[in-house]
Tab-separated table of C-alpha atoms in Angstrom:
chain	number	residue	atom	x	y	z
A	256	MET	CA	0.082	0.068	-0.019
A	257	PRO	CA	1.515	3.474	-0.930
A	258	ILE	CA	2.375	5.788	1.876
A	259	LEU	CA	1.411	8.879	-0.132
A	260	VAL	CA	-1.189	9.107	-2.870
A	261	ILE	CA	-1.873	12.140	-5.093
A	262	ARG	CA	-4.912	12.165	-7.426
A	263	ASN	CA	-6.000	14.651	-10.056
A	264	ILE	CA	-4.292	17.585	-8.067
A	265	ARG	CA	-4.892	21.142	-9.751
A	266	LYS	CA	-3.334	24.458	-8.771
A	267	SER	CA	-3.567	27.956	-10.589
A	268	PHE	CA	-2.040	31.331	-9.866
A	269	GLY	CA	-4.502	33.772	-11.481
A	270	GLN	CA	-4.688	32.902	-15.300
A	271	THR	CA	-1.475	30.672	-14.972
A	272	VAL	CA	-2.278	26.955	-14.542
A	273	ALA	CA	0.574	25.409	-12.660
A	274	LEU	CA	-0.851	21.942	-12.142
A	275	ASP	CA	-3.600	20.512	-14.326
A	276	GLY	CA	-4.147	16.920	-13.193
A	277	VAL	CA	-1.260	15.428	-11.324
A	278	ASP	CA	-1.205	11.734	-10.178
A	279	LEU	CA	1.629	10.274	-8.164
A	280	SER	CA	1.962	7.302	-5.560
A	281	LEU	CA	4.858	6.939	-3.337
A	282	LYS	CA	5.670	3.578	-1.526
A	283	LYS	CA	7.311	3.112	1.864
A	284	GLY	CA	11.071	3.184	1.537
A	285	GLU	CA	10.963	4.236	-2.109
A	286	VAL	CA	13.064	6.687	-3.957
A	287	HIS	CA	10.679	8.219	-6.415
A	288	ALA	CA	12.068	10.619	-9.264
A	289	LEU	CA	9.913	13.465	-10.321
A	290	ILE	CA	11.211	14.623	-13.672
A	291	GLY	CA	10.178	17.404	-16.033
A	292	GLU	CA	11.234	20.609	-17.753
A	293	ASN	CA	11.323	23.851	-15.782
A	294	GLY	CA	7.747	25.080	-15.512
A	295	ALA	CA	6.242	21.555	-15.625
A	296	GLY	CA	4.940	22.006	-12.069
A	297	LYS	CA	7.529	19.977	-10.018
A	298	SER	CA	8.288	22.786	-7.345
A	299	THR	CA	4.600	23.695	-7.161
A	300	LEU	CA	3.815	20.040	-6.256
A	301	MET	CA	6.445	20.010	-3.618
A	302	ASN	CA	5.151	23.294	-2.195
A	303	LEU	CA	1.611	21.711	-1.874
A	304	LEU	CA	3.093	18.539	-0.157
A	305	SER	CA	5.063	20.618	2.217
A	306	GLY	CA	2.179	23.027	3.121
A	307	VAL	CA	3.480	26.172	1.607
A	308	ILE	CA	0.401	26.414	-0.574
A	309	GLN	CA	-2.945	24.621	-0.808
A	310	PRO	CA	-4.321	22.751	-3.864
A	311	ASP	CA	-7.392	24.200	-5.773
A	312	SER	CA	-8.811	20.535	-6.131
A	313	GLY	CA	-7.875	17.056	-5.980
A	314	ILE	CA	-7.046	14.465	-3.395
A	315	MET	CA	-3.931	13.839	-1.298
A	316	GLU	CA	-3.684	10.933	1.084
A	317	LEU	CA	-0.960	10.121	3.578
A	318	GLY	CA	-1.050	6.647	5.275
A	319	GLY	CA	-4.521	6.142	3.876
A	320	LYS	CA	-6.006	9.273	5.470
A	321	ALA	CA	-6.731	12.641	3.825
A	322	TYR	CA	-3.775	15.028	3.954
A	323	LYS	CA	-4.405	18.672	3.843
A	324	PRO	CA	-1.412	20.477	5.417
A	325	ALA	CA	-2.359	24.051	6.635
A	326	ASN	CA	1.271	25.218	6.504
A	327	THR	CA	4.851	24.028	6.648
A	328	THR	CA	4.554	23.306	10.468
A	329	ASP	CA	1.772	21.097	9.926
A	330	ALA	CA	3.579	19.226	7.183
A	331	ARG	CA	6.708	18.655	9.413
A	332	ARG	CA	4.352	17.420	12.064
A	333	ASN	CA	3.253	14.879	9.596
A	334	ARG	CA	6.847	13.887	9.110
A	335	ILE	CA	7.239	15.473	5.645
A	336	ALA	CA	10.354	17.686	5.030
A	337	LEU	CA	11.224	19.758	2.015
A	338	ILE	CA	14.878	20.324	0.930
A	339	HIS	CA	14.691	23.463	-1.297
A	340	GLN	CA	17.003	24.074	-4.228
A	341	GLU	CA	16.960	27.733	-2.998
A	342	LEU	CA	18.448	27.483	0.540
A	343	SER	CA	16.098	28.290	3.506
A	344	LEU	CA	18.683	28.721	6.268
A	345	ALA	CA	19.244	31.162	8.977
A	346	PRO	CA	22.720	32.618	8.034
A	347	HIS	CA	23.160	34.396	11.347
A	348	LEU	CA	22.773	31.235	13.426
A	349	THR	CA	25.093	28.229	13.871
A	350	VAL	CA	25.121	24.909	12.005
A	351	ALA	CA	23.712	23.192	15.013
A	352	GLN	CA	20.897	25.698	15.521
A	353	ASN	CA	19.857	25.413	11.919
A	354	ILE	CA	19.879	21.583	11.898
A	355	MET	CA	17.920	21.204	15.052
A	356	MET	CA	15.550	24.138	14.454
A	357	GLY	CA	12.072	23.073	15.660
A	358	VAL	CA	13.396	19.914	17.356
A	359	GLU	CA	15.705	21.484	19.937
A	360	THR	CA	16.444	19.820	23.306
A	361	SER	CA	15.629	21.761	26.497
A	362	ARG	CA	16.178	21.406	30.168
A	363	PHE	CA	13.785	23.216	32.584
A	364	GLY	CA	12.667	25.601	29.855
A	365	TRP	CA	16.364	26.344	28.870
A	366	LEU	CA	18.026	25.390	25.599
A	367	ASP	CA	20.435	22.452	26.223
A	368	ARG	CA	23.338	23.706	24.067
A	369	LYS	CA	25.613	20.709	24.745
A	370	ALA	CA	22.757	18.274	23.629
A	371	LEU	CA	22.105	20.484	20.634
A	372	PHE	CA	25.713	20.350	19.364
A	373	ARG	CA	25.979	16.763	20.207
A	374	ARG	CA	22.926	15.733	18.171
A	375	ALA	CA	23.796	18.062	15.265
A	376	GLY	CA	27.374	16.667	15.198
A	377	LYS	CA	25.848	13.017	15.154
A	378	VAL	CA	23.799	14.009	12.026
A	379	LEU	CA	26.823	15.621	10.209
A	380	GLU	CA	28.737	12.392	10.628
A	381	ASN	CA	26.608	11.274	7.633
A	382	PHE	CA	28.702	13.552	5.399
A	383	ASP	CA	32.144	13.813	7.225
A	384	HIS	CA	32.528	17.319	5.698
A	385	PRO	CA	35.598	18.983	7.125
A	386	ASP	CA	34.463	22.578	6.826
A	387	ILE	CA	31.130	22.035	8.647
A	388	ARG	CA	31.199	22.060	12.473
A	389	PRO	CA	28.241	22.429	14.828
A	390	GLU	CA	29.502	25.742	16.292
A	391	LYS	CA	30.196	27.376	13.024
A	392	THR	CA	27.965	30.209	11.718
A	393	VAL	CA	26.090	29.104	8.625
A	394	GLY	CA	26.644	32.426	6.867
A	395	SER	CA	30.457	31.784	6.796
A	396	LEU	CA	29.936	28.419	4.808
A	397	SER	CA	30.198	27.893	1.138
A	398	THR	CA	27.006	27.407	-0.789
A	399	ALA	CA	27.819	23.616	-1.159
A	400	ALA	CA	28.246	23.371	2.689
A	401	GLN	CA	25.058	25.097	3.251
A	402	GLN	CA	23.389	22.638	1.019
A	403	VAL	CA	24.635	19.869	3.279
A	404	VAL	CA	23.243	21.607	6.432
A	405	GLU	CA	19.925	21.936	4.661
A	406	ILE	CA	19.819	18.227	4.010
A	407	CYS	CA	20.960	17.376	7.703
A	408	ARG	CA	18.060	19.458	9.039
A	409	ALA	CA	15.671	17.120	7.255
A	410	ILE	CA	17.392	14.084	8.554
A	411	ALA	CA	17.344	15.589	12.126
A	412	ALA	CA	13.552	16.044	12.074
A	413	ARG	CA	13.242	12.334	11.550
A	414	ALA	CA	10.995	12.788	8.442
A	415	GLU	CA	9.329	9.800	6.981
A	416	ILE	CA	8.963	11.495	3.600
A	417	ILE	CA	11.776	13.738	2.300
A	418	LEU	CA	11.183	15.973	-0.666
A	419	MET	CA	14.494	16.719	-2.391
A	420	ASP	CA	14.513	19.523	-5.061
A	421	GLU	CA	17.561	19.523	-6.868
A	422	PRO	CA	19.762	18.594	-3.769
A	423	THR	CA	23.082	18.185	-5.580
A	424	SER	CA	23.034	21.556	-7.566
A	425	SER	CA	25.683	23.023	-5.257
A	426	LEU	CA	27.531	19.863	-4.222
A	427	GLN	CA	30.927	18.612	-5.487
A	428	ARG	CA	31.605	15.002	-6.444
A	429	ASP	CA	32.463	13.674	-2.960
A	430	ASP	CA	29.353	15.352	-1.307
A	431	VAL	CA	27.187	13.875	-4.097
A	432	GLN	CA	28.366	10.330	-3.383
A	433	HIS	CA	27.918	11.005	0.365
A	434	LEU	CA	24.443	11.956	-0.292
A	435	PHE	CA	23.617	9.084	-2.561
A	436	ARG	CA	24.894	6.678	0.176
A	437	LEU	CA	22.750	8.388	2.764
A	438	ILE	CA	19.662	8.225	0.466
A	439	ARG	CA	20.265	4.520	0.131
A	440	LYS	CA	20.625	4.136	3.994
A	441	LEU	CA	17.456	6.177	4.523
A	442	SER	CA	15.588	4.176	1.885
A	443	ALA	CA	16.669	0.932	3.583
A	444	ASP	CA	15.363	2.287	6.784
A	445	GLY	CA	11.867	2.960	5.499
A	446	VAL	CA	12.201	6.695	4.651
A	447	SER	CA	10.495	7.536	1.270
A	448	ILE	CA	11.998	10.248	-0.835
A	449	ILE	CA	10.788	12.142	-3.775
A	450	TYR	CA	13.747	13.255	-5.681
A	451	ILE	CA	13.912	16.005	-8.346
A	452	SER	CA	16.712	16.315	-10.710
A	453	HIS	CA	17.632	17.396	-14.178
A	454	PHE	CA	20.505	14.731	-14.449
A	455	LEU	CA	19.264	11.466	-15.645
A	456	GLU	CA	22.353	9.667	-14.510
A	457	GLU	CA	21.605	10.826	-11.000
A	458	ILE	CA	18.013	9.511	-11.279
A	459	ARG	CA	19.277	6.072	-12.521
A	460	ASP	CA	21.835	5.903	-9.691
A	461	VAL	CA	19.279	6.460	-6.716
A	462	ALA	CA	15.636	6.098	-7.976
A	463	ASP	CA	13.370	3.188	-8.017
A	464	ARG	CA	10.409	4.638	-9.946
A	465	TYR	CA	9.595	7.797	-11.795
A	466	THR	CA	6.883	10.113	-12.636
A	467	VAL	CA	7.084	12.675	-15.532
A	468	LEU	CA	5.242	15.995	-15.437
A	469	ARG	CA	4.719	18.074	-18.535
A	470	ASP	CA	2.718	21.281	-18.672
A	471	GLY	CA	1.419	20.501	-15.166
A	472	ARG	CA	0.081	17.098	-16.037
A	473	THR	CA	1.468	13.530	-15.233
A	474	VAL	CA	2.290	12.095	-18.619
A	475	ALA	CA	4.271	9.030	-17.653
A	476	SER	CA	5.351	6.837	-14.698
A	477	GLY	CA	6.933	3.489	-14.023
A	478	LYS	CA	10.161	1.824	-13.177
A	479	ILE	CA	13.195	3.628	-13.963
A	480	ALA	CA	15.131	0.423	-15.031
A	481	GLU	CA	12.464	-0.158	-17.714
A	482	VAL	CA	12.971	2.980	-19.767
A	483	THR	CA	15.693	4.571	-21.923
A	484	ASP	CA	17.019	7.983	-21.414
A	485	ASP	CA	15.649	8.877	-24.916
A	486	LEU	CA	12.162	7.865	-23.949
A	487	LEU	CA	12.318	9.966	-20.699
A	488	ILE	CA	13.481	12.968	-22.590
A	489	SER	CA	10.949	12.712	-25.251
A	490	GLN	CA	8.135	12.217	-22.428
A	491	MET	CA	9.504	15.419	-20.611
A	492	VAL	CA	9.733	17.659	-23.739
A	493	GLY	CA	6.921	16.184	-25.875
A	494	ARG	CA	9.193	15.403	-28.727
A	495	PRO	CA	12.256	13.292	-29.461
A	496	VAL	CA	15.620	14.866	-28.738
A	497	ASP	CA	18.039	13.451	-31.426
A	498	MET	CA	21.047	15.208	-30.239
A	499	LEU	CA	21.601	17.246	-27.025
A	500	PHE	CA	24.662	18.873	-28.374
A	501	PRO	CA	24.683	20.740	-31.572
A	502	PRO	CA	27.169	19.962	-34.301
A	503	ARG	CA	30.003	22.354	-34.643
A	504	LYS	CA	32.443	22.850	-37.460
A	505	PRO	CA	36.019	23.712	-36.739
A	506	PRO	CA	37.152	27.114	-38.139
A	507	ALA	CA	38.445	27.095	-41.668
A	508	GLU	CA	41.638	28.813	-40.612
A	509	PRO	CA	43.291	29.420	-37.276
A	510	ALA	CA	41.590	32.057	-35.310
A	511	ARG	CA	43.354	35.073	-33.545
A	512	ASN	CA	43.851	35.162	-29.744
A	513	LEU	CA	41.182	37.566	-28.620
A	514	VAL	CA	41.997	37.557	-24.945
A	515	GLU	CA	45.183	36.665	-23.366
A	516	VAL	CA	45.720	36.141	-19.528
A	517	ARG	CA	49.082	35.705	-17.801
A	518	ASP	CA	49.674	34.788	-14.080
A	519	LEU	CA	46.471	36.202	-13.050
A	520	SER	CA	45.913	35.892	-9.218
A	521	ALA	CA	43.257	36.983	-6.777
A	522	PRO	CA	44.261	35.729	-3.254
A	523	PRO	CA	43.273	33.787	-1.259
A	524	VAL	CA	41.586	31.444	-3.623
A	525	LEU	CA	42.971	32.215	-7.166
A	526	LYS	CA	46.796	31.403	-7.218
A	527	ASN	CA	47.710	31.480	-10.883
A	528	ALA	CA	45.933	31.248	-14.160
A	529	SER	CA	47.282	31.843	-17.687
A	530	PHE	CA	45.516	31.180	-21.056
A	531	GLU	CA	44.509	32.351	-24.493
A	532	LEU	CA	40.987	32.612	-25.700
A	533	LYS	CA	40.461	32.600	-29.397
A	534	ALA	CA	37.662	34.226	-31.385
A	535	GLY	CA	35.021	31.644	-32.338
A	536	GLU	CA	36.133	29.037	-29.759
A	537	ILE	CA	34.568	27.580	-26.660
A	538	LEU	CA	37.156	27.207	-24.010
A	539	GLY	CA	35.925	24.890	-21.078
A	540	ILE	CA	37.112	25.143	-17.443
A	541	ALA	CA	36.680	22.089	-15.330
A	542	GLY	CA	37.354	21.560	-11.595
A	543	LEU	CA	35.801	21.081	-8.229
A	544	ILE	CA	33.573	23.604	-6.587
A	545	GLY	CA	35.746	25.995	-4.745
A	546	ALA	CA	38.790	25.391	-6.798
A	547	GLY	CA	38.827	29.079	-8.034
A	548	ARG	CA	37.103	28.904	-11.335
A	549	SER	CA	34.403	31.410	-10.453
A	550	GLU	CA	36.999	33.744	-8.786
A	551	MET	CA	39.139	33.718	-12.109
A	552	VAL	CA	36.322	34.930	-14.184
A	553	LYS	CA	35.335	37.438	-11.506
A	554	ALA	CA	38.869	38.837	-11.459
A	555	ILE	CA	38.737	39.076	-15.261
A	556	PHE	CA	35.444	40.926	-15.285
A	557	GLY	CA	36.519	43.299	-12.414
A	558	LEU	CA	34.178	41.909	-9.737
A	559	GLU	CA	37.233	40.718	-7.654
A	560	ARG	CA	40.378	42.639	-7.235
A	561	SER	CA	43.487	40.931	-8.678
A	562	GLU	CA	46.973	41.445	-7.219
A	563	PHE	CA	49.141	40.240	-10.086
A	564	GLY	CA	48.805	39.289	-13.670
A	565	LYS	CA	48.439	40.537	-17.102
A	566	LEU	CA	45.219	40.829	-19.270
A	567	SER	CA	44.978	41.919	-23.011
A	568	PHE	CA	41.994	42.109	-25.359
A	569	ALA	CA	42.601	42.070	-29.224
A	570	GLY	CA	46.273	42.840	-28.508
A	571	ASN	CA	45.420	45.878	-26.151
A	572	PRO	CA	46.659	45.636	-22.592
A	573	LEU	CA	43.980	46.063	-20.019
A	574	SER	CA	44.488	46.613	-16.245
A	575	PRO	CA	43.075	43.565	-14.165
A	576	GLY	CA	43.630	45.123	-10.849
A	577	ARG	CA	41.929	48.555	-11.205
A	578	SER	CA	39.075	47.923	-13.764
A	579	THR	CA	35.453	47.752	-12.999
A	580	PRO	CA	32.656	45.611	-14.482
A	581	THR	CA	31.417	48.877	-16.256
A	582	ASP	CA	34.928	49.243	-17.852
A	583	ARG	CA	34.753	45.570	-18.996
A	584	ILE	CA	31.340	45.900	-20.407
A	585	ARG	CA	32.515	48.819	-22.378
A	586	GLN	CA	35.510	46.803	-23.667
A	587	GLY	CA	33.376	44.092	-25.021
A	588	PHE	CA	33.165	41.503	-22.073
A	589	GLY	CA	29.984	39.853	-20.905
A	590	TYR	CA	29.596	37.919	-17.664
A	591	LEU	CA	26.976	35.228	-16.672
A	592	SER	CA	27.006	34.449	-12.958
A	593	GLU	CA	26.528	30.868	-11.580
A	594	ASP	CA	23.908	32.231	-9.160
A	595	ARG	CA	21.262	33.702	-11.511
A	596	LYS	CA	18.796	34.607	-8.577
A	597	ARG	CA	21.261	36.513	-6.352
A	598	GLU	CA	23.820	37.863	-8.953
A	599	GLY	CA	22.606	37.317	-12.475
A	600	LEU	CA	19.165	38.827	-12.607
A	601	ALA	CA	17.262	41.714	-11.013
A	602	LEU	CA	14.319	39.500	-10.140
A	603	ASP	CA	11.814	42.511	-9.358
A	604	LEU	CA	12.451	44.205	-12.713
A	605	SER	CA	10.814	43.320	-15.929
A	606	ILE	CA	12.267	40.862	-18.613
A	607	ALA	CA	12.937	43.934	-20.736
A	608	ASP	CA	14.877	45.833	-18.068
A	609	ASN	CA	17.013	42.689	-17.373
A	610	ILE	CA	17.885	42.266	-21.089
A	611	THR	CA	18.652	45.722	-21.820
A	612	MET	CA	20.312	46.987	-18.568
A	613	THR	CA	23.804	46.686	-19.710
A	614	GLY	CA	23.019	48.399	-23.015
A	615	TYR	CA	20.608	51.148	-22.105
A	616	SER	CA	22.199	53.440	-24.576
A	617	SER	CA	20.688	51.367	-27.541
A	618	CYS	CA	17.130	52.311	-26.393
A	619	SER	CA	17.568	55.691	-24.763
A	620	LYS	CA	18.094	59.273	-25.837
A	621	PHE	CA	19.373	62.198	-23.751
A	622	GLY	CA	19.237	60.052	-20.650
A	623	TRP	CA	15.586	59.052	-21.212
A	624	LEU	CA	14.520	55.442	-21.839
A	625	ASN	CA	12.471	54.855	-25.005
A	626	LEU	CA	10.223	52.128	-23.681
A	627	ARG	CA	8.817	51.277	-27.216
A	628	ARG	CA	12.397	50.823	-28.439
A	629	GLN	CA	13.210	48.783	-25.333
A	630	ARG	CA	10.095	46.593	-25.767
A	631	GLY	CA	10.894	45.947	-29.392
A	632	GLN	CA	14.599	45.003	-28.783
A	633	SER	CA	13.482	42.743	-26.025
A	634	GLU	CA	10.637	41.082	-27.984
A	635	GLU	CA	13.161	40.258	-30.673
A	636	LEU	CA	15.417	38.299	-28.408
A	637	ILE	CA	12.590	36.830	-26.438
A	638	LYS	CA	11.391	35.269	-29.711
A	639	GLY	CA	14.962	34.408	-30.944
A	640	LEU	CA	15.913	32.597	-27.737
A	641	GLY	CA	12.614	30.932	-27.337
A	642	ILE	CA	11.782	32.654	-23.990
A	643	ARG	CA	8.446	31.520	-22.891
A	644	ALA	CA	6.930	34.868	-21.507
A	645	GLN	CA	3.528	36.465	-21.899
A	646	THR	CA	5.053	40.082	-22.325
A	647	PRO	CA	8.456	41.765	-22.032
A	648	THR	CA	7.015	43.849	-19.020
A	649	GLN	CA	6.471	40.915	-16.641
A	650	PRO	CA	8.844	40.482	-13.826
A	651	VAL	CA	11.579	38.143	-14.621
A	652	MET	CA	10.935	36.276	-11.410
A	653	THR	CA	7.707	34.904	-12.987
A	654	LEU	CA	9.682	32.909	-15.475
A	655	SER	CA	10.848	29.238	-15.006
A	656	GLY	CA	14.541	28.680	-14.264
A	657	GLY	CA	15.352	27.805	-17.801
A	658	ASN	CA	13.747	30.924	-19.207
A	659	GLN	CA	15.337	33.122	-16.546
A	660	GLN	CA	18.799	31.776	-17.736
A	661	LYS	CA	17.799	32.535	-21.460
A	662	ALA	CA	17.026	36.059	-20.353
A	663	ALA	CA	20.467	36.509	-18.605
A	664	ILE	CA	22.183	35.177	-21.806
A	665	ALA	CA	19.877	37.659	-23.877
A	666	ARG	CA	21.423	40.408	-21.959
A	667	LEU	CA	24.943	39.462	-23.184
A	668	ILE	CA	23.798	39.211	-26.812
A	669	HIS	CA	21.930	42.630	-26.375
A	670	GLN	CA	25.120	44.346	-25.127
A	671	LYS	CA	26.990	42.885	-28.172
A	672	ALA	CA	29.553	41.291	-25.925
A	673	ASP	CA	32.550	39.874	-27.867
A	674	VAL	CA	33.942	37.841	-24.893
A	675	LEU	CA	31.455	35.741	-22.910
A	676	LEU	CA	32.350	34.555	-19.530
A	677	LEU	CA	29.941	31.928	-18.628
A	678	ASP	CA	29.804	30.366	-15.104
A	679	GLU	CA	27.678	27.135	-14.934
A	680	PRO	CA	25.344	28.402	-17.740
A	681	THR	CA	22.947	25.357	-17.343
A	682	ARG	CA	22.886	24.823	-13.681
A	683	GLY	CA	19.573	23.810	-12.344
A	684	ILE	CA	17.655	23.901	-15.710
A	685	ASP	CA	15.887	21.113	-17.579
A	686	ILE	CA	16.950	19.298	-20.614
A	687	GLY	CA	14.908	21.100	-23.116
A	688	SER	CA	16.113	24.439	-21.953
A	689	ARG	CA	19.652	23.071	-21.681
A	690	SER	CA	19.513	22.025	-25.340
A	691	LYS	CA	18.435	25.290	-26.435
A	692	ILE	CA	21.178	27.140	-24.457
A	693	TYR	CA	23.844	24.776	-26.019
A	694	GLU	CA	22.397	25.815	-29.454
A	695	ILE	CA	22.642	29.612	-28.570
A	696	ILE	CA	26.110	29.069	-27.342
A	697	ALA	CA	27.259	27.261	-30.497
A	698	GLU	CA	25.653	29.972	-32.618
A	699	LEU	CA	27.493	32.699	-30.732
A	700	ALA	CA	30.818	30.860	-31.202
A	701	SER	CA	30.057	30.447	-34.893
A	702	SER	CA	29.498	34.248	-35.231
A	703	GLY	CA	33.111	34.787	-33.935
A	704	LYS	CA	32.303	35.414	-30.252
A	705	ALA	CA	35.097	34.002	-27.733
A	706	ILE	CA	33.452	31.955	-25.020
A	707	LEU	CA	35.009	30.796	-21.659
A	708	MET	CA	32.666	28.188	-20.005
A	709	ILE	CA	32.964	26.979	-16.574
A	710	SER	CA	30.916	23.753	-15.871
A	711	SER	CA	30.910	20.977	-13.176
A	712	TYR	CA	28.986	18.755	-15.709
A	713	LEU	CA	31.574	16.959	-17.664
A	714	PRO	CA	29.255	15.747	-20.452
A	715	GLU	CA	28.539	19.473	-21.187
A	716	LEU	CA	32.231	20.346	-21.483
A	717	PHE	CA	32.903	17.377	-23.692
A	718	GLY	CA	29.953	17.997	-25.835
A	719	MET	CA	30.538	21.782	-26.515
A	720	CYS	CA	34.125	22.744	-25.960
A	721	ASP	CA	36.984	22.933	-28.444
A	722	ARG	CA	39.806	23.096	-25.681
A	723	LEU	CA	39.766	22.386	-21.949
A	724	ALA	CA	41.716	23.259	-18.745
A	725	VAL	CA	41.275	22.176	-15.232
A	726	MET	CA	41.347	24.349	-12.081
A	727	ARG	CA	42.696	22.896	-8.853
A	728	ARG	CA	43.248	24.726	-5.685
A	729	GLY	CA	43.488	28.134	-7.547
A	730	ARG	CA	45.957	26.986	-10.216
A	731	LEU	CA	44.929	26.347	-13.874
A	732	SER	CA	46.365	23.423	-15.700
A	733	PRO	CA	47.731	23.814	-19.322
A	734	ILE	CA	44.937	24.027	-21.979
A	735	ARG	CA	44.723	21.131	-24.390
A	736	PRO	CA	42.430	20.152	-27.107
A	737	ILE	CA	39.197	18.514	-25.933
A	738	SER	CA	40.288	15.304	-27.879
A	739	ASP	CA	43.315	14.992	-25.688
A	740	TRP	CA	41.102	14.618	-22.406
A	741	THR	CA	38.880	12.030	-20.975
A	742	PRO	CA	36.617	12.365	-17.927
A	743	GLU	CA	39.016	10.169	-15.994
A	744	LEU	CA	41.926	12.406	-16.803
A	745	VAL	CA	39.943	15.581	-15.993
A	746	MET	CA	39.063	14.197	-12.561
A	747	GLN	CA	42.494	12.930	-11.908
A	748	VAL	CA	43.947	16.507	-12.481
A	749	ALA	CA	41.082	18.097	-10.468
A	750	ILE	CA	41.721	15.882	-7.463
A	751	GLU	CA	45.467	14.929	-7.573
A	752	GLY	CA	46.753	17.990	-9.427
A	753	GLU	CA	48.929	15.813	-11.889
A	754	ASP	CA	48.771	16.347	-15.470
A	755	PRO	CA	49.604	12.963	-17.118
A	756	LEU	CA	49.595	14.505	-20.473
A	757	SER	CA	52.610	16.665	-19.659
A	758	LEU	CA	54.674	13.598	-18.361
């Protein structure tokens, strides 16, 4: 008998239909994958189950009884915990206080701090993460470490059903493997898990069954071992996806170096990076989270102050230490942050404002914005990039994650950047949106743009890049053609620091 049953659930937000008939059953001790494109309704369903919002109609049953959580506290009382993709921690509190929030131990009405730290430490043993200690303030931790704390909080609450929304999006390889081992242990202990991920290899690694949502409806479900990846993708997007990565032709003649970086450093993280970036090429940067990849592109773009190094564009020397992002934009650089919600987009502003904000001069005169011209330029890019939006004037926060990412890339195209610094360009977005972004990146390279692409997803780097380098502990390896690399070699350099190709 299923522990959780969902039948014909519907939910609308004004004129927007988020869920339009969702069915799902979850067995005790099962890991159930919930799959679909961004905007398919996965997060809305998780919010319903966790009591954040209530359905308009339909039936939810928990343990054979009607389940209608009034709020998140009610859901947690029913042993259902949600691990958000967007972290919901209290940064000013300690790791222990965050993990044990709501289940604290007290004596005579006073918080038992020793017990609190001891119980939190016991939960943290599941990950054996050296940077996370019970007494440490959460705000001082990396995003990946904070994600571990979020997961530990659900475990400490002794939830019987855990909802995991993209739990590995900020984790590096070792932490992902720790998480998968923990999921298997929880499953063996009878805990049921609904697992959302855009990475099919993750789903195959941990899930027993799956349900596919498309346009707010359940379109398929079954055992994960009985379906192919091609079938899952076609069920998600409603059409066959023959090739995830677009074909690319090598340039007819050697391209010129557009960007040259020599001995760039931005202590304490970035120690040394040297490379050349050619017009029309996609240069990939691999490495573990925290290795210094993001710090390198931020130093190039003027977001972090560099102490040493030389930087040139089209043969002209630039100052890496004193320049600002405004200078870089004027010089032809465009930057896409790995964190689109906090750094990459102004969520409260319209799609049109986000697309044009680094190039207002193209749609303004004498300091006044020409709204008609801005709208026309935005509509052209919205159509060209396949951004699903009702109007350019709607807030960008109303878009799905994949469409938000397209809007961020549209800004770089609008500002006519010659050099695109892309940090995790497809993080947290669905396969359909990912395929479209790969196509956009390939077209930009074909038009002569120089593209530096950071990614933690190796298939992406091997499918898109012409050359590749690996960052380890703030030092960039020599750049080599993608054909010289294998995934095993990349991980060996990232972890051990040795480049066997140079021996």
